Tab-separated table of C-alpha atoms in Angstrom:
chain	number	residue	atom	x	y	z
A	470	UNK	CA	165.156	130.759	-122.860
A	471	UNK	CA	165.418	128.746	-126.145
A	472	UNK	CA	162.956	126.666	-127.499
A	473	UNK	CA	161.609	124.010	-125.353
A	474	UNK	CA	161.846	120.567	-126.956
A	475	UNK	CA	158.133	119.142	-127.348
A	476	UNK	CA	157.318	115.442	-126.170
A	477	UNK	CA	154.048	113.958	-127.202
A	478	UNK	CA	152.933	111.309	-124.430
A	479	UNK	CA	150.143	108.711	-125.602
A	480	UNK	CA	149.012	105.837	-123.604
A	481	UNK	CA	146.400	103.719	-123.058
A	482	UNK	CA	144.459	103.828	-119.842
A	483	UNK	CA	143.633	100.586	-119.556
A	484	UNK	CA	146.388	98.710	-120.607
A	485	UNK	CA	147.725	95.630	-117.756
A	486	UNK	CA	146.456	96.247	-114.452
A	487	UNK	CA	145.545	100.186	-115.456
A	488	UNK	CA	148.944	100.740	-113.195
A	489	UNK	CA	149.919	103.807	-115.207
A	490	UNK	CA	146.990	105.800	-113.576
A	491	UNK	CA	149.100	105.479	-110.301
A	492	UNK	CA	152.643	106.547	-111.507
A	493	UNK	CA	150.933	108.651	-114.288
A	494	UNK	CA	152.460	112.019	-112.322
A	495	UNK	CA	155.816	110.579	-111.627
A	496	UNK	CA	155.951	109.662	-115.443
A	497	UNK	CA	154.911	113.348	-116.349
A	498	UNK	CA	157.436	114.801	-114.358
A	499	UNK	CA	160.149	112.943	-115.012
A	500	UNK	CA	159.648	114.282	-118.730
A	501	UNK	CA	159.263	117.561	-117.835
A	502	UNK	CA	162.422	117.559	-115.976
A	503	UNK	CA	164.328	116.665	-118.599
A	504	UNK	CA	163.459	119.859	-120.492
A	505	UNK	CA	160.620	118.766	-122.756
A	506	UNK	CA	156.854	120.432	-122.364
A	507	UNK	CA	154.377	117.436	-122.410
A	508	UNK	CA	151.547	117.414	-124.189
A	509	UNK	CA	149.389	114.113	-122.917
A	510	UNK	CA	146.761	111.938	-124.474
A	511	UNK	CA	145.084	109.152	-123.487
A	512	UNK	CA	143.738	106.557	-125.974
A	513	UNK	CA	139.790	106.577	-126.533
A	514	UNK	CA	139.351	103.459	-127.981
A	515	UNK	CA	141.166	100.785	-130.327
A	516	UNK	CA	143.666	102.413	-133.152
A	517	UNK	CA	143.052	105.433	-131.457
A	518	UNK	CA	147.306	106.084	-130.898
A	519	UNK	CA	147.760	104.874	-135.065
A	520	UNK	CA	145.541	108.045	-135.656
A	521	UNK	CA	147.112	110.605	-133.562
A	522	UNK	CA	150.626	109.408	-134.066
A	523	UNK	CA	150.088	109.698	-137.623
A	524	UNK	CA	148.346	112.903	-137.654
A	525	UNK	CA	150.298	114.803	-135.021
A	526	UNK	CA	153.715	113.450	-134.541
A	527	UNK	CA	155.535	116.415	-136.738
A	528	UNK	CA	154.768	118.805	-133.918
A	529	UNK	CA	156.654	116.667	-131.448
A	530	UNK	CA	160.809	115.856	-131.181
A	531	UNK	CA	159.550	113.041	-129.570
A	532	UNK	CA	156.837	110.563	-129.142
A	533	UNK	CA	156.152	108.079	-125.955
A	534	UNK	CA	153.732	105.564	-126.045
A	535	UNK	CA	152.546	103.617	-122.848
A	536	UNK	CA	150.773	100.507	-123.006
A	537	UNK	CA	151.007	96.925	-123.712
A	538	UNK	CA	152.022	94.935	-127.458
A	539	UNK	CA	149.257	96.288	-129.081
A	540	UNK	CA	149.702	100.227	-128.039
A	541	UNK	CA	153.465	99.941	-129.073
A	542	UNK	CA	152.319	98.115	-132.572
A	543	UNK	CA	149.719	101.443	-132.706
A	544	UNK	CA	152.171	103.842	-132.436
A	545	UNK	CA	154.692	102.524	-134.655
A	546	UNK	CA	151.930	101.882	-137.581
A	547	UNK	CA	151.149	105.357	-136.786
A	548	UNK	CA	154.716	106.317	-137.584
A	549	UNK	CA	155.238	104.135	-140.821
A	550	UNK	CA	152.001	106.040	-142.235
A	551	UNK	CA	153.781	109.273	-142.185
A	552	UNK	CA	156.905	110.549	-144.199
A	553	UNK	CA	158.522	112.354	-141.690
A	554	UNK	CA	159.364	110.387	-138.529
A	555	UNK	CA	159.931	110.796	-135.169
A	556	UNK	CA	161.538	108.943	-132.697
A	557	UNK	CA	159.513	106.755	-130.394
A	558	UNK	CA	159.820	105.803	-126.524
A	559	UNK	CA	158.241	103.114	-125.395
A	560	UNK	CA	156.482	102.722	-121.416
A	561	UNK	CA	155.897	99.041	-121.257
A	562	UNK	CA	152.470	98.884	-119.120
A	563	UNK	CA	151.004	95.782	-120.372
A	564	UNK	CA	150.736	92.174	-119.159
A	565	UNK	CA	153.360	90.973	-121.827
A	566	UNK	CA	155.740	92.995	-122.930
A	567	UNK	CA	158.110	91.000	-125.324
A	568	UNK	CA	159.665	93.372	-126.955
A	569	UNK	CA	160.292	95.806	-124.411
A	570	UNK	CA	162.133	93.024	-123.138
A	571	UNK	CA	163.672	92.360	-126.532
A	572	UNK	CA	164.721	96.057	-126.340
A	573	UNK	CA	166.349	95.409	-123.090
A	574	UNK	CA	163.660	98.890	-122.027
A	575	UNK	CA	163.011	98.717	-118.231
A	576	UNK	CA	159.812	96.668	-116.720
A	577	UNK	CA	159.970	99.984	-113.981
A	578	UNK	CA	157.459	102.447	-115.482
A	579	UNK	CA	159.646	105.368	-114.432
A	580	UNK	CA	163.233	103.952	-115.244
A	581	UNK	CA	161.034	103.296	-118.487
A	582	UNK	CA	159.903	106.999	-118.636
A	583	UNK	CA	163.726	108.429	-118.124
A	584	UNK	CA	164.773	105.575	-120.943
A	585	UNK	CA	162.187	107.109	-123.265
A	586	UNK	CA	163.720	110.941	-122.444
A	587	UNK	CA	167.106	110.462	-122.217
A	588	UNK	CA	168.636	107.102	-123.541
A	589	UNK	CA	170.008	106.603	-127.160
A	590	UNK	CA	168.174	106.259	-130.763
A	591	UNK	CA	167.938	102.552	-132.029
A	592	UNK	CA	166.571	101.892	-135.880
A	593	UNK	CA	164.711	98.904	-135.703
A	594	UNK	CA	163.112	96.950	-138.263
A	595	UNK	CA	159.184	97.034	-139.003
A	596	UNK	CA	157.388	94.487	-140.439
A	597	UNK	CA	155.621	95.642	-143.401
A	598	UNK	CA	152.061	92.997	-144.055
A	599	UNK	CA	149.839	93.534	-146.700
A	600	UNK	CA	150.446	97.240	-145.966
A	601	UNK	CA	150.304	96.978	-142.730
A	602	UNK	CA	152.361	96.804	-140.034
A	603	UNK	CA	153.951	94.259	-137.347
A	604	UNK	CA	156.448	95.173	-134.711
A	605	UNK	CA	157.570	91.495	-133.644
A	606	UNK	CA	155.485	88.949	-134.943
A	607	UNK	CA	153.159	87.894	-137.503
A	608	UNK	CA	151.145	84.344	-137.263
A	609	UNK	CA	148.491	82.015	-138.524
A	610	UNK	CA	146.995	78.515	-137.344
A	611	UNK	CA	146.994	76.458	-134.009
A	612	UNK	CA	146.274	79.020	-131.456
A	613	UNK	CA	146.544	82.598	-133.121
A	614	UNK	CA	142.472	82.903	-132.408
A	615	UNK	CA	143.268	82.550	-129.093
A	616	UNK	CA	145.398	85.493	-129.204
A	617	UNK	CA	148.924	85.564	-127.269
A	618	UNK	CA	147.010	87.741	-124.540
A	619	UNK	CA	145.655	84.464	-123.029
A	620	UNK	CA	148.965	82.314	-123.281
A	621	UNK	CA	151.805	82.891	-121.265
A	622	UNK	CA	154.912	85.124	-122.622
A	623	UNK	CA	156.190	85.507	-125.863
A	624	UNK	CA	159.068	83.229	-125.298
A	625	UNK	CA	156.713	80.478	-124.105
A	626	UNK	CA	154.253	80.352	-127.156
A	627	UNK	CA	155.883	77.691	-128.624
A	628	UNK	CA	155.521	75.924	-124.872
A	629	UNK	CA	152.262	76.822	-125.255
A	630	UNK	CA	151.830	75.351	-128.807
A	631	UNK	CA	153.094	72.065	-127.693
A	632	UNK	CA	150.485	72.217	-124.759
A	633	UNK	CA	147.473	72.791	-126.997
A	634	UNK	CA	148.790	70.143	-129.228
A	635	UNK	CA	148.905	67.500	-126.021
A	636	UNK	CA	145.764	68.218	-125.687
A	637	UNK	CA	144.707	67.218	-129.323
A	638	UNK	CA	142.300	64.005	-129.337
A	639	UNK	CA	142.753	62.929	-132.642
A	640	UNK	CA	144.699	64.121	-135.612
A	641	UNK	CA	141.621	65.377	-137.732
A	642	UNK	CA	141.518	68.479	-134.628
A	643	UNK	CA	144.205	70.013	-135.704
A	644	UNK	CA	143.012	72.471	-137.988
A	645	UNK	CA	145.987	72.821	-141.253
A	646	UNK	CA	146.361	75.093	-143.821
A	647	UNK	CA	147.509	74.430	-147.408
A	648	UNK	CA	149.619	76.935	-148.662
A	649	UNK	CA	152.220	78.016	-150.719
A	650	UNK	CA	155.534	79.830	-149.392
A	651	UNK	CA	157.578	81.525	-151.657
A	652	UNK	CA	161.011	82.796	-150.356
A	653	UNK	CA	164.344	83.861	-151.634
A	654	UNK	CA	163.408	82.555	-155.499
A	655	UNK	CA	162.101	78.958	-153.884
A	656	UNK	CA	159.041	77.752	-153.890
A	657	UNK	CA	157.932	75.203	-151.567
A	658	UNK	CA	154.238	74.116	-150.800
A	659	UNK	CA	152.983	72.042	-147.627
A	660	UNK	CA	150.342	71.763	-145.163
A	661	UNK	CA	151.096	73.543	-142.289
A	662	UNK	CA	149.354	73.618	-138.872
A	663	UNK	CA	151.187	77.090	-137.108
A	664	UNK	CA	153.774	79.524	-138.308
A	665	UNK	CA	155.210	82.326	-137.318
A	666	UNK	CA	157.322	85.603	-138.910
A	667	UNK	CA	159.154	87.206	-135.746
A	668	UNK	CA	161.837	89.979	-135.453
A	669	UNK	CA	162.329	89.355	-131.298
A	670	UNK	CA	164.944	87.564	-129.112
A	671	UNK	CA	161.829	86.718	-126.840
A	672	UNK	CA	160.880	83.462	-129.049
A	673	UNK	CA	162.183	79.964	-128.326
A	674	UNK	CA	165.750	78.568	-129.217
A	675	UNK	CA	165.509	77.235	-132.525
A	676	UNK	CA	168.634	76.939	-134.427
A	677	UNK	CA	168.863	79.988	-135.976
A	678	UNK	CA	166.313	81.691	-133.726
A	679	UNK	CA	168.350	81.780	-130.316
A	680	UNK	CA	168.908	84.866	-128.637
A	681	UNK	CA	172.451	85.953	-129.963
A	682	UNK	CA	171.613	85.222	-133.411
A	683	UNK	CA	168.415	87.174	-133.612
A	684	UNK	CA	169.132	91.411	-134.362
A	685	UNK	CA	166.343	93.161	-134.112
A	686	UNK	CA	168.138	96.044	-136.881
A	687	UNK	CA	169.879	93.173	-139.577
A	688	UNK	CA	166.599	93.252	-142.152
A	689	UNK	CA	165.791	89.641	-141.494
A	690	UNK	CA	163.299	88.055	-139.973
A	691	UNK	CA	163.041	84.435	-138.421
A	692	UNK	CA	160.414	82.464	-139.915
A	693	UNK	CA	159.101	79.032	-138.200
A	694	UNK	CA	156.504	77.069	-140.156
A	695	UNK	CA	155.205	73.707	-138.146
A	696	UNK	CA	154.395	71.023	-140.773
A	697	UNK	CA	150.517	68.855	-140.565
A	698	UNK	CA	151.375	65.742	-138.935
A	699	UNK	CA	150.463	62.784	-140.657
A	700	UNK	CA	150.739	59.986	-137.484
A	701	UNK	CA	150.777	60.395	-133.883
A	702	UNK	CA	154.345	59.878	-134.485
A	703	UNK	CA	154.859	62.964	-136.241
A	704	UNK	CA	153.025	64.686	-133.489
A	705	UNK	CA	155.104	63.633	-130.596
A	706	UNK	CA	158.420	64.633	-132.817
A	707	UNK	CA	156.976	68.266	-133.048
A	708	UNK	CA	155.611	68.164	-129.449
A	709	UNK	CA	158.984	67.307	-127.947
A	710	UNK	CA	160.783	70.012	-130.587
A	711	UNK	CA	158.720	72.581	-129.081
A	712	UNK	CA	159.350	71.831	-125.743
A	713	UNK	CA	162.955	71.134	-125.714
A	714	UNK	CA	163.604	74.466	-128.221
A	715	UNK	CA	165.546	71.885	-130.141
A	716	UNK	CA	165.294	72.096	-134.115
A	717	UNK	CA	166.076	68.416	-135.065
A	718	UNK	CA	162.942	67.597	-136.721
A	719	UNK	CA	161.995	67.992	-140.374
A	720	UNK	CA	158.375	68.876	-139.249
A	721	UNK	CA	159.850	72.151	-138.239
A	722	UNK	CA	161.203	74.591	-140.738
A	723	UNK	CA	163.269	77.564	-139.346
A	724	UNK	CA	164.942	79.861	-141.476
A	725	UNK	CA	166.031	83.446	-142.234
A	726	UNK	CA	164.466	86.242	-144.696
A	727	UNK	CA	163.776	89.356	-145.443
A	728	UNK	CA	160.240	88.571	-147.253
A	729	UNK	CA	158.081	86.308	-147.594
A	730	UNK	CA	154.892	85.314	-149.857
A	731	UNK	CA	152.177	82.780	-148.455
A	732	UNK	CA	149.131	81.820	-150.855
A	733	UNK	CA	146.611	79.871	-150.188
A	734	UNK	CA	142.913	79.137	-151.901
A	735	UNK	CA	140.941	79.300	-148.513
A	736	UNK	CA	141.127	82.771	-146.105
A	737	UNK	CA	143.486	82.543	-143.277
A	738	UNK	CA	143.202	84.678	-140.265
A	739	UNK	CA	146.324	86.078	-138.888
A	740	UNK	CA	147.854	87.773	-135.708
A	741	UNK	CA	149.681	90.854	-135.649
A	742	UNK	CA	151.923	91.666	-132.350
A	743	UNK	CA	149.009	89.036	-130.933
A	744	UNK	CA	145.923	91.615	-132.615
A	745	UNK	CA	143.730	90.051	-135.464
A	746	UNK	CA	145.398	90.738	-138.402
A	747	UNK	CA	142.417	89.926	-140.737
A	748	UNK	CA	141.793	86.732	-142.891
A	749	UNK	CA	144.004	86.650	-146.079
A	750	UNK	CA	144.413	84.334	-149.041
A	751	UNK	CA	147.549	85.752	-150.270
A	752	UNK	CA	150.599	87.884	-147.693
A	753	UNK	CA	153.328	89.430	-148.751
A	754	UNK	CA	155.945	90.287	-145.485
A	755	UNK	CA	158.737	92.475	-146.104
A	756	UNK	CA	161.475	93.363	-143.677
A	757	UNK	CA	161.264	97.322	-143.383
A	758	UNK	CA	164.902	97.488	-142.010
A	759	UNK	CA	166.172	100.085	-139.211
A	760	UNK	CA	162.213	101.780	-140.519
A	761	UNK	CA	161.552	103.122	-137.033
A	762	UNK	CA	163.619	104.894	-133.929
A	763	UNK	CA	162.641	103.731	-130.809
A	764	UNK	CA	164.983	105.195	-127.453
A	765	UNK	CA	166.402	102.067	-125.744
A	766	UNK	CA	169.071	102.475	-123.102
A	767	UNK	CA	172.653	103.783	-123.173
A	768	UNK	CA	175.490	102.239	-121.984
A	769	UNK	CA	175.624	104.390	-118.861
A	770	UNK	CA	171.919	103.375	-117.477
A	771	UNK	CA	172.417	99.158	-118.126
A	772	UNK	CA	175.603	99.411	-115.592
């Protein structure tokens, strides 16, 4: 008998509709059968899986984390704490799972579970935030206090953006934020109503930001910044951008980077992978590229 190879399995409990108490056994034994002895944990309470990745992921070969966004963003700020890493398989359990979508990881929890065991090792870029860390997506203004939980998927924020700004009375609702956003030695300042730093194929079709352009592993990430309107003009051109996924408006910037600074003289709460990110008057977003190993599925298992 050699060694056996040691998997640790964290997951949150609660996460989506709590399925994962259901299939919990299948997922279990579907690890064990391929050769690993499974040590299991479920999360106690809120950066619980940061803590024990980061503290106990040297014992393992591998990790799996089960849950929605937020567990996955957990695990893999977990990870980025420590020196030595491990690589990470991901159970998508959650109501929204962008980038297990991204990832092309199965929505099945045990396809998921045999995908975490058995499929191949892809580097993926972290976003590093103020020390910190995102998975897929850091963002500030229109709706971010509402959280991505409550809208609809990923891919549909910026549907969703349009919405709440249909919705907007007058101009003077539209809360905007003055800032400053250095990038790539320019320096351009504006007020801005919404943006958004994302490394996932799940986010609208923006020139530049459509699916086959967008790598989750090439150390950029795509950066959309929605400019204050200034007439109800304005507002209808950004509306009908957002809607259509059409960049043909110069109230929309979209473009490429690998970091970014934004300053501003009043605090600014932000969204991490849809969890409050804290209130900041100055970020600095770095692309951490190919930082973290997450198992996504081999050739073999997509046919």
């Amino acid at each position: 008998m050699g060694m056996k190879k040691k998997l640790l399995f964290v997951f949150n409990p609660h996460s989506g509709k709590a399925q994962i108490r259901t299939q919990i056994f299948e997922i279990v034994d579907t690890m064990v059968k391929a050769d690993y002895e499974v040590t299991i944990y479920p999360t106690q309470a809120s950066g619980d899986a940061t803590q024990k990745v980061e503290q106990e992921a040297g014992n393992y070969d591998l990790v799996v984390c089960s849950g929605g966004d937020g567990t996955l963003d957990e695990a893999v700020t977990g990870m980025m704490h420590r020196d030595k890493k491990v690589p990470l398989g991901y159970i998508p359990a959650g109501s929204t799972n962008d980038f297990a979508t991204s990832l092309g990881i199965p929505k099945d929890m045990i396809k998921a579970a045999w995908n975490a065991v058995s499929g191949k090792n892809f580097a993926c870029d972290v976003g590093a935030f103020n020390g910190d860390y995102f998975v897929y997506v850091a963002a500030f203004g229109l709706f971010t206090d509402v959280s991505y939980k409550t809208s609809q998927e990923w891919k549909n924020v910026l549907g969703h953006a349009a919405y709440i700004l249909e919705g907007v009375r007058s101009l003077h609702d539209i809360p905007s934020y003055l800032m400053q956003v250095e990038c790539n030695n320019t320096h351009m300042q504006g007020e801005f109503i919404y943006g958004m730093i994302s490394n996932s194929t799940s986010v609208g079709g923006f020139k530049g930001m459509t699916g086959k352009d967008v790598l989750l592993d090439d150390g950029v990430f795509e950066v959309t910044l929605i400019k204050k309107p200034r007439n109800p003009m304005e507002l209808n051109e950004i509306i009908a951008s957002l809607i259509n996924l059409v960049d043909d408006t110069d109230m929309v910037y979209s473009f490429k980077t690998n970091e970014v600074k934004f300053l501003s003289k009043q605090s600014i709460a932000w969204t991490l992978d849809g969890e409050f990110g804290g209130d900041h008057t100055e970020v600095v977003i770095q692309n951490l590229c190919k930082a973290v190993e997450i198992m996504v599925p081999s050739e073999e298992m997509q046919e």
